[in-house]
Amino acid sequence: MAAMMQMSVLWATIFILCAQLNFYIATWDEYHTHEMYLPKINGADEGLVLTVLLYMLTAFVLPRGVWLMEVYTVPLNVWFTIVSLLSALFTANMFVGRVRDHSREKGWPLERAWWKLLPFGITVSQTVYWLLVVTAATNAFDYAVFEVLLCCAFCFGQFTSRLIVAHVCGMHFKAWQPALWVPMIPITAHILTAVLDVTVVPPSTVLHITLCISGLMWLHYAYVCINAISSSLGIRRFNIETRHVPEVSGVLPER
C-alpha cells in the first residue's frame, strides 16, 4: 500500500506502524477484557481499506504516471497518512482506557497489562531504527525495505498469534519471546560495522539470513499450533479421507 501511494521512507514507516498498532492493540485489549471490539471506521482493517479507496478515487492516471491531488499544497497521500496516524492514536487511547477500567474493576495492577505491549514496542523501535536511520544513511531503501518489513511482519504475526492463542486457550502470554530479538541481527551487524569500520558480511546477506530465520521461526510456530489443535480435535492433517459411496439401485431422475 505504501508503495502504491508513492510514499517516502518516513511516511511509509508511519503508515505501516499505524496499521500494526491498530491490530496489535485491539488484540491486546481482547486479551485483557475478554471482549472483541473494533471501531467501525478506524479499525485494523476497515480504516486501511477506506484510506486506499479514497486515495484511488482521488488520483488521476496520466501518461507520465499518477498525478496526486493536493490540498493546501500538501499531497493527499501525506494527508491520508496523517489521518491514519491520528485515527491510530485515537484507537490506542480508547483501548488503553478500556483496559485501564477493566483492570480497576478486577483489582489488577495496570503494569500487568502494560508489560504485554513490550514486544510491539521493541519491534516498532527496531523497524524505525532500520528504515529511518540505516537506510537514510546508506541510501539502501530500494533493496532493504522488502527484507526488513517482511522480517518484522513475521515477528509481528508471531506475537499477535501467540496473544490470540493465549486468550482463546486461557494461557499466560509471555512478553519475552525468541522472535523478539531476530530483527536485532541486522541492527547489531550495522552497529558493529560502524564502530569497527570493517564489513565482514555484506548488509544484504545479513538481511537475507535474518529473513530466513524469522520465516523459519514463523513456520515452526504455525506447525506447532496446527499440530496441537488438530491433535486435540482428532483431525487428520493434510489428508482427505475418501469414503465409499454405495451404489443406488434404480434409474436416476432426469434433470
PDB file of C-alpha atoms in Angstrom:
ATOM      1  CA  MET A   1       0.000   0.000   0.000  1.00  0.00           C
ATOM      2  CA  ALA A   2       2.792   2.401   0.875  1.00  0.00           C
ATOM      3  CA  ALA A   3       4.491   1.779  -2.473  1.00  0.00           C
ATOM      4  CA  MET A   4       1.224   2.231  -4.359  1.00  0.00           C
ATOM      5  CA  MET A   5       0.637   5.533  -2.572  1.00  0.00           C
ATOM      6  CA  GLN A   6       4.143   6.720  -3.601  1.00  0.00           C
ATOM      7  CA  MET A   7       5.299   7.465  -0.078  1.00  0.00           C
ATOM      8  CA  SER A   8       8.772   8.321   1.096  1.00  0.00           C
ATOM      9  CA  VAL A   9      10.612   6.265   3.713  1.00  0.00           C
ATOM     10  CA  LEU A  10       9.294   8.389   6.587  1.00  0.00           C
ATOM     11  CA  TRP A  11       5.644   8.383   5.550  1.00  0.00           C
ATOM     12  CA  ALA A  12       5.708   4.698   4.575  1.00  0.00           C
ATOM     13  CA  THR A  13       7.113   3.808   8.000  1.00  0.00           C
ATOM     14  CA  ILE A  14       4.413   5.834   9.761  1.00  0.00           C
ATOM     15  CA  PHE A  15       1.687   4.270   7.606  1.00  0.00           C
ATOM     16  CA  ILE A  16       2.881   0.715   8.285  1.00  0.00           C
ATOM     17  CA  LEU A  17       3.293   1.261  12.028  1.00  0.00           C
ATOM     18  CA  CYS A  18      -0.208   2.734  12.261  1.00  0.00           C
ATOM     19  CA  ALA A  19      -1.653  -0.425  10.728  1.00  0.00           C
ATOM     20  CA  GLN A  20       0.313  -2.634  13.115  1.00  0.00           C
ATOM     21  CA  LEU A  21      -0.660  -0.505  16.116  1.00  0.00           C
ATOM     22  CA  ASN A  22      -4.383  -0.775  15.363  1.00  0.00           C
ATOM     23  CA  PHE A  23      -4.279  -4.549  15.048  1.00  0.00           C
ATOM     24  CA  TYR A  24      -1.957  -5.334  17.956  1.00  0.00           C
ATOM     25  CA  ILE A  25      -3.603  -3.048  20.485  1.00  0.00           C
ATOM     26  CA  ALA A  26      -7.041  -4.419  19.541  1.00  0.00           C
ATOM     27  CA  THR A  27      -5.748  -7.938  20.232  1.00  0.00           C
ATOM     28  CA  TRP A  28      -4.142  -6.687  23.444  1.00  0.00           C
ATOM     29  CA  ASP A  29      -7.486  -5.248  24.553  1.00  0.00           C
ATOM     30  CA  GLU A  30      -9.272  -8.516  23.774  1.00  0.00           C
ATOM     31  CA  TYR A  31      -6.705 -10.488  25.779  1.00  0.00           C
ATOM     32  CA  HIS A  32      -7.348  -8.436  28.938  1.00  0.00           C
ATOM     33  CA  THR A  33     -11.047  -7.553  28.682  1.00  0.00           C
ATOM     34  CA  HIS A  34     -12.219 -10.827  27.041  1.00  0.00           C
ATOM     35  CA  GLU A  35     -14.267  -8.766  24.601  1.00  0.00           C
ATOM     36  CA  MET A  36     -13.721  -8.293  20.882  1.00  0.00           C
ATOM     37  CA  TYR A  37     -14.303  -4.678  19.938  1.00  0.00           C
ATOM     38  CA  LEU A  38     -13.157  -2.948  16.763  1.00  0.00           C
ATOM     39  CA  PRO A  39     -14.174   0.561  15.711  1.00  0.00           C
ATOM     40  CA  LYS A  40     -16.320   0.654  12.606  1.00  0.00           C
ATOM     41  CA  ILE A  41     -14.307   3.315  10.778  1.00  0.00           C
ATOM     42  CA  ASN A  42     -10.755   3.325  12.104  1.00  0.00           C
ATOM     43  CA  GLY A  43     -10.420  -0.368  12.866  1.00  0.00           C
ATOM     44  CA  ALA A  44      -7.489  -2.578  12.000  1.00  0.00           C
ATOM     45  CA  ASP A  45      -8.795  -3.455   8.530  1.00  0.00           C
ATOM     46  CA  GLU A  46     -11.595  -1.091   7.594  1.00  0.00           C
ATOM     47  CA  GLY A  47      -9.540   2.036   8.126  1.00  0.00           C
ATOM     48  CA  LEU A  48      -6.802   0.920   5.731  1.00  0.00           C
ATOM     49  CA  VAL A  49      -9.299  -0.171   3.098  1.00  0.00           C
ATOM     50  CA  LEU A  50     -11.102   3.169   3.256  1.00  0.00           C
ATOM     51  CA  THR A  51      -7.810   5.052   3.118  1.00  0.00           C
ATOM     52  CA  VAL A  52      -6.595   3.263  -0.014  1.00  0.00           C
ATOM     53  CA  LEU A  53     -10.037   3.500  -1.607  1.00  0.00           C
ATOM     54  CA  LEU A  54     -10.178   7.256  -1.079  1.00  0.00           C
ATOM     55  CA  TYR A  55      -6.664   7.575  -2.424  1.00  0.00           C
ATOM     56  CA  MET A  56      -7.518   5.636  -5.583  1.00  0.00           C
ATOM     57  CA  LEU A  57     -10.657   7.691  -6.159  1.00  0.00           C
ATOM     58  CA  THR A  58      -8.805  10.994  -5.856  1.00  0.00           C
ATOM     59  CA  ALA A  59      -5.777  10.131  -8.003  1.00  0.00           C
ATOM     60  CA  PHE A  60      -5.529  10.591 -11.741  1.00  0.00           C
ATOM     61  CA  VAL A  61      -3.515   8.310 -14.020  1.00  0.00           C
ATOM     62  CA  LEU A  62      -1.677  10.262 -16.687  1.00  0.00           C
ATOM     63  CA  PRO A  63       0.719   9.117 -19.442  1.00  0.00           C
ATOM     64  CA  ARG A  64       3.681  10.132 -17.297  1.00  0.00           C
ATOM     65  CA  GLY A  65       2.430   8.473 -14.127  1.00  0.00           C
ATOM     66  CA  VAL A  66      -0.014   9.155 -11.349  1.00  0.00           C
ATOM     67  CA  TRP A  67      -0.767  12.751 -10.503  1.00  0.00           C
ATOM     68  CA  LEU A  68      -1.720  13.236  -6.871  1.00  0.00           C
ATOM     69  CA  MET A  69      -4.229  15.850  -5.897  1.00  0.00           C
ATOM     70  CA  GLU A  70      -3.082  18.386  -3.355  1.00  0.00           C
ATOM     71  CA  VAL A  71      -4.903  20.133  -0.539  1.00  0.00           C
ATOM     72  CA  TYR A  72      -3.224  23.349   0.578  1.00  0.00           C
ATOM     73  CA  THR A  73      -0.032  22.332  -1.293  1.00  0.00           C
ATOM     74  CA  VAL A  74       0.157  19.033   0.631  1.00  0.00           C
ATOM     75  CA  PRO A  75      -0.301  15.784  -1.386  1.00  0.00           C
ATOM     76  CA  LEU A  76      -3.232  13.592  -0.466  1.00  0.00           C
ATOM     77  CA  ASN A  77      -1.016  10.619   0.379  1.00  0.00           C
ATOM     78  CA  VAL A  78       0.534  12.735   3.130  1.00  0.00           C
ATOM     79  CA  TRP A  79      -2.898  13.807   4.349  1.00  0.00           C
ATOM     80  CA  PHE A  80      -4.069  10.186   4.417  1.00  0.00           C
ATOM     81  CA  THR A  81      -1.026   9.185   6.424  1.00  0.00           C
ATOM     82  CA  ILE A  82      -1.676  11.967   8.919  1.00  0.00           C
ATOM     83  CA  VAL A  83      -5.317  10.895   9.223  1.00  0.00           C
ATOM     84  CA  SER A  84      -4.201   7.271   9.711  1.00  0.00           C
ATOM     85  CA  LEU A  85      -1.820   8.374  12.454  1.00  0.00           C
ATOM     86  CA  LEU A  86      -4.494  10.407  14.246  1.00  0.00           C
ATOM     87  CA  SER A  87      -7.016   7.563  14.000  1.00  0.00           C
ATOM     88  CA  ALA A  88      -4.436   5.081  15.294  1.00  0.00           C
ATOM     89  CA  LEU A  89      -3.700   7.328  18.278  1.00  0.00           C
ATOM     90  CA  PHE A  90      -7.440   7.717  18.913  1.00  0.00           C
ATOM     91  CA  THR A  91      -7.911   3.931  18.738  1.00  0.00           C
ATOM     92  CA  ALA A  92      -4.947   3.303  21.036  1.00  0.00           C
ATOM     93  CA  ASN A  93      -6.256   5.815  23.579  1.00  0.00           C
ATOM     94  CA  MET A  94      -9.682   4.164  23.521  1.00  0.00           C
ATOM     95  CA  PHE A  95      -8.297   0.652  24.049  1.00  0.00           C
ATOM     96  CA  VAL A  96      -5.944   1.815  26.804  1.00  0.00           C
ATOM     97  CA  GLY A  97      -8.926   3.359  28.581  1.00  0.00           C
ATOM     98  CA  ARG A  98     -10.897   0.128  28.259  1.00  0.00           C
ATOM     99  CA  VAL A  99      -8.058  -1.954  29.677  1.00  0.00           C
ATOM    100  CA  ARG A 100      -7.481   0.560  32.488  1.00  0.00           C
ATOM    101  CA  ASP A 101     -11.156   0.491  33.509  1.00  0.00           C
ATOM    102  CA  HIS A 102     -11.255  -3.311  33.345  1.00  0.00           C
ATOM    103  CA  SER A 103      -8.109  -3.608  35.466  1.00  0.00           C
ATOM    104  CA  ARG A 104      -9.594  -1.305  38.095  1.00  0.00           C
ATOM    105  CA  GLU A 105     -12.799  -3.352  38.221  1.00  0.00           C
ATOM    106  CA  LYS A 106     -10.866  -6.596  38.688  1.00  0.00           C
ATOM    107  CA  GLY A 107      -8.345  -5.050  41.073  1.00  0.00           C
ATOM    108  CA  TRP A 108      -5.410  -5.946  38.821  1.00  0.00           C
ATOM    109  CA  PRO A 109      -2.298  -3.760  38.582  1.00  0.00           C
ATOM    110  CA  LEU A 110      -2.133  -1.846  35.319  1.00  0.00           C
ATOM    111  CA  GLU A 111       1.579  -2.702  34.940  1.00  0.00           C
ATOM    112  CA  ARG A 112       0.492  -6.266  34.275  1.00  0.00           C
ATOM    113  CA  ALA A 113      -1.243  -5.107  31.096  1.00  0.00           C
ATOM    114  CA  TRP A 114       1.473  -2.647  30.047  1.00  0.00           C
ATOM    115  CA  TRP A 115       4.010  -5.476  30.100  1.00  0.00           C
ATOM    116  CA  LYS A 116       2.176  -7.178  27.223  1.00  0.00           C
ATOM    117  CA  LEU A 117       2.876  -4.173  24.994  1.00  0.00           C
ATOM    118  CA  LEU A 118       6.621  -4.713  25.289  1.00  0.00           C
ATOM    119  CA  PRO A 119       7.015  -6.956  22.175  1.00  0.00           C
ATOM    120  CA  PHE A 120       5.230  -4.437  19.983  1.00  0.00           C
ATOM    121  CA  GLY A 121       7.288  -1.556  21.347  1.00  0.00           C
ATOM    122  CA  ILE A 122      10.576  -3.326  20.699  1.00  0.00           C
ATOM    123  CA  THR A 123       9.656  -4.408  17.164  1.00  0.00           C
ATOM    124  CA  VAL A 124       8.497  -0.859  16.385  1.00  0.00           C
ATOM    125  CA  SER A 125      11.776   0.607  17.628  1.00  0.00           C
ATOM    126  CA  GLN A 126      13.736  -1.897  15.538  1.00  0.00           C
ATOM    127  CA  THR A 127      11.706  -1.116  12.419  1.00  0.00           C
ATOM    128  CA  VAL A 128      12.046   2.632  12.890  1.00  0.00           C
ATOM    129  CA  TYR A 129      15.791   2.364  13.509  1.00  0.00           C
ATOM    130  CA  TRP A 130      16.447   0.345  10.382  1.00  0.00           C
ATOM    131  CA  LEU A 131      14.122   2.121   7.971  1.00  0.00           C
ATOM    132  CA  LEU A 132      14.845   5.668   9.115  1.00  0.00           C
ATOM    133  CA  VAL A 133      18.421   5.597  10.417  1.00  0.00           C
ATOM    134  CA  VAL A 134      20.193   2.889   8.445  1.00  0.00           C
ATOM    135  CA  THR A 135      18.500   3.339   5.083  1.00  0.00           C
ATOM    136  CA  ALA A 136      18.717   7.128   5.285  1.00  0.00           C
ATOM    137  CA  ALA A 137      22.464   6.902   5.883  1.00  0.00           C
ATOM    138  CA  THR A 138      23.236   4.255   3.259  1.00  0.00           C
ATOM    139  CA  ASN A 139      20.562   5.045   0.656  1.00  0.00           C
ATOM    140  CA  ALA A 140      19.732   1.342   0.633  1.00  0.00           C
ATOM    141  CA  PHE A 141      15.971   1.694   0.813  1.00  0.00           C
ATOM    142  CA  ASP A 142      15.406   0.078  -2.568  1.00  0.00           C
ATOM    143  CA  TYR A 143      16.875  -3.286  -1.616  1.00  0.00           C
ATOM    144  CA  ALA A 144      16.392  -3.265   2.153  1.00  0.00           C
ATOM    145  CA  VAL A 145      12.759  -2.303   2.556  1.00  0.00           C
ATOM    146  CA  PHE A 146      11.275  -5.630   1.456  1.00  0.00           C
ATOM    147  CA  GLU A 147      13.523  -7.785   3.636  1.00  0.00           C
ATOM    148  CA  VAL A 148      13.202  -5.571   6.712  1.00  0.00           C
ATOM    149  CA  LEU A 149       9.437  -5.191   6.527  1.00  0.00           C
ATOM    150  CA  LEU A 150       8.889  -8.884   5.823  1.00  0.00           C
ATOM    151  CA  CYS A 151      11.134  -9.872   8.727  1.00  0.00           C
ATOM    152  CA  CYS A 152       9.281  -7.527  11.082  1.00  0.00           C
ATOM    153  CA  ALA A 153       5.971  -8.815   9.689  1.00  0.00           C
ATOM    154  CA  PHE A 154       6.939 -12.403  10.583  1.00  0.00           C
ATOM    155  CA  CYS A 155       7.815 -11.330  14.127  1.00  0.00           C
ATOM    156  CA  PHE A 156       4.711  -9.167  14.445  1.00  0.00           C
ATOM    157  CA  GLY A 157       2.496 -12.004  13.191  1.00  0.00           C
ATOM    158  CA  GLN A 158       4.019 -14.412  15.681  1.00  0.00           C
ATOM    159  CA  PHE A 159       3.460 -12.043  18.611  1.00  0.00           C
ATOM    160  CA  THR A 160      -0.136 -11.378  17.607  1.00  0.00           C
ATOM    161  CA  SER A 161      -0.843 -15.078  17.025  1.00  0.00           C
ATOM    162  CA  ARG A 162       0.617 -16.000  20.401  1.00  0.00           C
ATOM    163  CA  LEU A 163      -1.530 -13.333  22.041  1.00  0.00           C
ATOM    164  CA  ILE A 164      -4.661 -14.664  20.311  1.00  0.00           C
ATOM    165  CA  VAL A 165      -3.867 -18.282  21.223  1.00  0.00           C
ATOM    166  CA  ALA A 166      -3.174 -17.271  24.823  1.00  0.00           C
ATOM    167  CA  HIS A 167      -6.542 -15.519  25.001  1.00  0.00           C
ATOM    168  CA  VAL A 168      -8.524 -18.351  23.408  1.00  0.00           C
ATOM    169  CA  CYS A 169      -6.841 -21.124  25.416  1.00  0.00           C
ATOM    170  CA  GLY A 170      -6.722 -19.200  28.692  1.00  0.00           C
ATOM    171  CA  MET A 171      -2.930 -19.282  28.778  1.00  0.00           C
ATOM    172  CA  HIS A 172      -0.446 -16.724  30.055  1.00  0.00           C
ATOM    173  CA  PHE A 173       1.185 -14.613  27.360  1.00  0.00           C
ATOM    174  CA  LYS A 174       4.927 -14.344  27.839  1.00  0.00           C
ATOM    175  CA  ALA A 175       6.241 -10.984  26.736  1.00  0.00           C
ATOM    176  CA  TRP A 176       9.801 -12.213  26.232  1.00  0.00           C
ATOM    177  CA  GLN A 177       9.843 -14.350  23.088  1.00  0.00           C
ATOM    178  CA  PRO A 178      12.800 -15.527  20.963  1.00  0.00           C
ATOM    179  CA  ALA A 179      11.304 -13.851  17.895  1.00  0.00           C
ATOM    180  CA  LEU A 180      11.553 -10.534  19.699  1.00  0.00           C
ATOM    181  CA  TRP A 181      15.285 -10.319  19.082  1.00  0.00           C
ATOM    182  CA  VAL A 182      15.504 -11.600  15.496  1.00  0.00           C
ATOM    183  CA  PRO A 183      15.381  -8.094  13.933  1.00  0.00           C
ATOM    184  CA  MET A 184      18.314  -7.185  16.188  1.00  0.00           C
ATOM    185  CA  ILE A 185      20.644  -9.253  13.975  1.00  0.00           C
ATOM    186  CA  PRO A 186      20.983  -6.707  11.125  1.00  0.00           C
ATOM    187  CA  ILE A 187      20.941  -3.808  13.594  1.00  0.00           C
ATOM    188  CA  THR A 188      23.775  -5.355  15.613  1.00  0.00           C
ATOM    189  CA  ALA A 189      25.733  -6.051  12.432  1.00  0.00           C
ATOM    190  CA  HIS A 190      25.252  -2.457  11.312  1.00  0.00           C
ATOM    191  CA  ILE A 191      26.383  -1.037  14.662  1.00  0.00           C
ATOM    192  CA  LEU A 192      29.453  -3.282  14.761  1.00  0.00           C
ATOM    193  CA  THR A 193      30.308  -2.337  11.185  1.00  0.00           C
ATOM    194  CA  ALA A 194      30.003   1.362  12.017  1.00  0.00           C
ATOM    195  CA  VAL A 195      32.095   1.050  15.195  1.00  0.00           C
ATOM    196  CA  LEU A 196      34.802  -1.258  13.844  1.00  0.00           C
ATOM    197  CA  ASP A 197      34.678   0.176  10.317  1.00  0.00           C
ATOM    198  CA  VAL A 198      35.004  -3.344   8.936  1.00  0.00           C
ATOM    199  CA  THR A 199      32.461  -5.046   6.691  1.00  0.00           C
ATOM    200  CA  VAL A 200      32.749  -8.787   7.290  1.00  0.00           C
ATOM    201  CA  VAL A 201      29.408  -9.724   5.730  1.00  0.00           C
ATOM    202  CA  PRO A 202      27.532  -7.550   3.212  1.00  0.00           C
ATOM    203  CA  PRO A 203      24.373  -5.932   4.639  1.00  0.00           C
ATOM    204  CA  SER A 204      22.177  -7.630   2.052  1.00  0.00           C
ATOM    205  CA  THR A 205      23.447 -11.058   3.163  1.00  0.00           C
ATOM    206  CA  VAL A 206      22.702 -10.244   6.800  1.00  0.00           C
ATOM    207  CA  LEU A 207      19.187  -9.174   5.853  1.00  0.00           C
ATOM    208  CA  HIS A 208      18.551 -12.362   3.880  1.00  0.00           C
ATOM    209  CA  ILE A 209      19.815 -14.529   6.755  1.00  0.00           C
ATOM    210  CA  THR A 210      17.596 -12.645   9.194  1.00  0.00           C
ATOM    211  CA  LEU A 211      14.616 -13.041   6.896  1.00  0.00           C
ATOM    212  CA  CYS A 212      15.207 -16.796   6.627  1.00  0.00           C
ATOM    213  CA  ILE A 213      15.482 -17.150  10.417  1.00  0.00           C
ATOM    214  CA  SER A 214      12.290 -15.188  11.088  1.00  0.00           C
ATOM    215  CA  GLY A 215      10.425 -17.084   8.359  1.00  0.00           C
ATOM    216  CA  LEU A 216      11.520 -20.477   9.697  1.00  0.00           C
ATOM    217  CA  MET A 217      10.528 -19.464  13.228  1.00  0.00           C
ATOM    218  CA  TRP A 218       7.099 -18.436  11.971  1.00  0.00           C
ATOM    219  CA  LEU A 219       6.634 -21.703  10.059  1.00  0.00           C
ATOM    220  CA  HIS A 220       7.688 -23.698  13.127  1.00  0.00           C
ATOM    221  CA  TYR A 221       5.210 -21.845  15.320  1.00  0.00           C
ATOM    222  CA  ALA A 222       2.405 -22.305  12.762  1.00  0.00           C
ATOM    223  CA  TYR A 223       3.163 -26.041  12.521  1.00  0.00           C
ATOM    224  CA  VAL A 224       3.148 -26.453  16.307  1.00  0.00           C
ATOM    225  CA  CYS A 225      -0.211 -24.654  16.570  1.00  0.00           C
ATOM    226  CA  ILE A 226      -1.790 -26.664  13.753  1.00  0.00           C
ATOM    227  CA  ASN A 227      -0.425 -29.904  15.183  1.00  0.00           C
ATOM    228  CA  ALA A 228      -1.708 -29.165  18.703  1.00  0.00           C
ATOM    229  CA  ILE A 229      -5.166 -28.053  17.545  1.00  0.00           C
ATOM    230  CA  SER A 230      -5.652 -30.922  15.112  1.00  0.00           C
ATOM    231  CA  SER A 231      -4.421 -33.499  17.636  1.00  0.00           C
ATOM    232  CA  SER A 232      -6.790 -32.260  20.337  1.00  0.00           C
ATOM    233  CA  LEU A 233      -9.731 -32.250  17.907  1.00  0.00           C
ATOM    234  CA  GLY A 234      -8.805 -35.541  16.268  1.00  0.00           C
ATOM    235  CA  ILE A 235      -8.428 -34.047  12.803  1.00  0.00           C
ATOM    236  CA  ARG A 236      -6.220 -35.706  10.224  1.00  0.00           C
ATOM    237  CA  ARG A 237      -3.927 -33.018   8.896  1.00  0.00           C
ATOM    238  CA  PHE A 238      -3.301 -32.579   5.182  1.00  0.00           C
ATOM    239  CA  ASN A 239      -5.244 -35.757   4.420  1.00  0.00           C
ATOM    240  CA  ILE A 240      -8.683 -36.066   2.844  1.00  0.00           C
ATOM    241  CA  GLU A 241     -10.435 -39.220   3.917  1.00  0.00           C
ATOM    242  CA  THR A 242     -12.131 -40.979   0.991  1.00  0.00           C
ATOM    243  CA  ARG A 243     -15.348 -42.785   1.669  1.00  0.00           C
ATOM    244  CA  HIS A 244     -17.024 -45.471  -0.378  1.00  0.00           C
ATOM    245  CA  VAL A 245     -20.300 -44.283  -1.855  1.00  0.00           C
ATOM    246  CA  PRO A 246     -22.797 -47.158  -2.120  1.00  0.00           C
ATOM    247  CA  GLU A 247     -24.466 -47.710  -5.445  1.00  0.00           C
ATOM    248  CA  VAL A 248     -28.050 -46.531  -5.766  1.00  0.00           C
ATOM    249  CA  SER A 249     -30.410 -49.001  -7.359  1.00  0.00           C
ATOM    250  CA  GLY A 250     -32.875 -47.774  -9.917  1.00  0.00           C
ATOM    251  CA  VAL A 251     -32.761 -45.068 -12.517  1.00  0.00           C
ATOM    252  CA  LEU A 252     -31.704 -41.577 -11.589  1.00  0.00           C
ATOM    253  CA  PRO A 253     -34.391 -38.962 -12.267  1.00  0.00           C
ATOM    254  CA  GLU A 254     -33.859 -36.700 -15.224  1.00  0.00           C
ATOM    255  CA  ARG A 255     -32.832 -33.106 -14.553  1.00  0.00           C
TER     256      ARG A 255
END
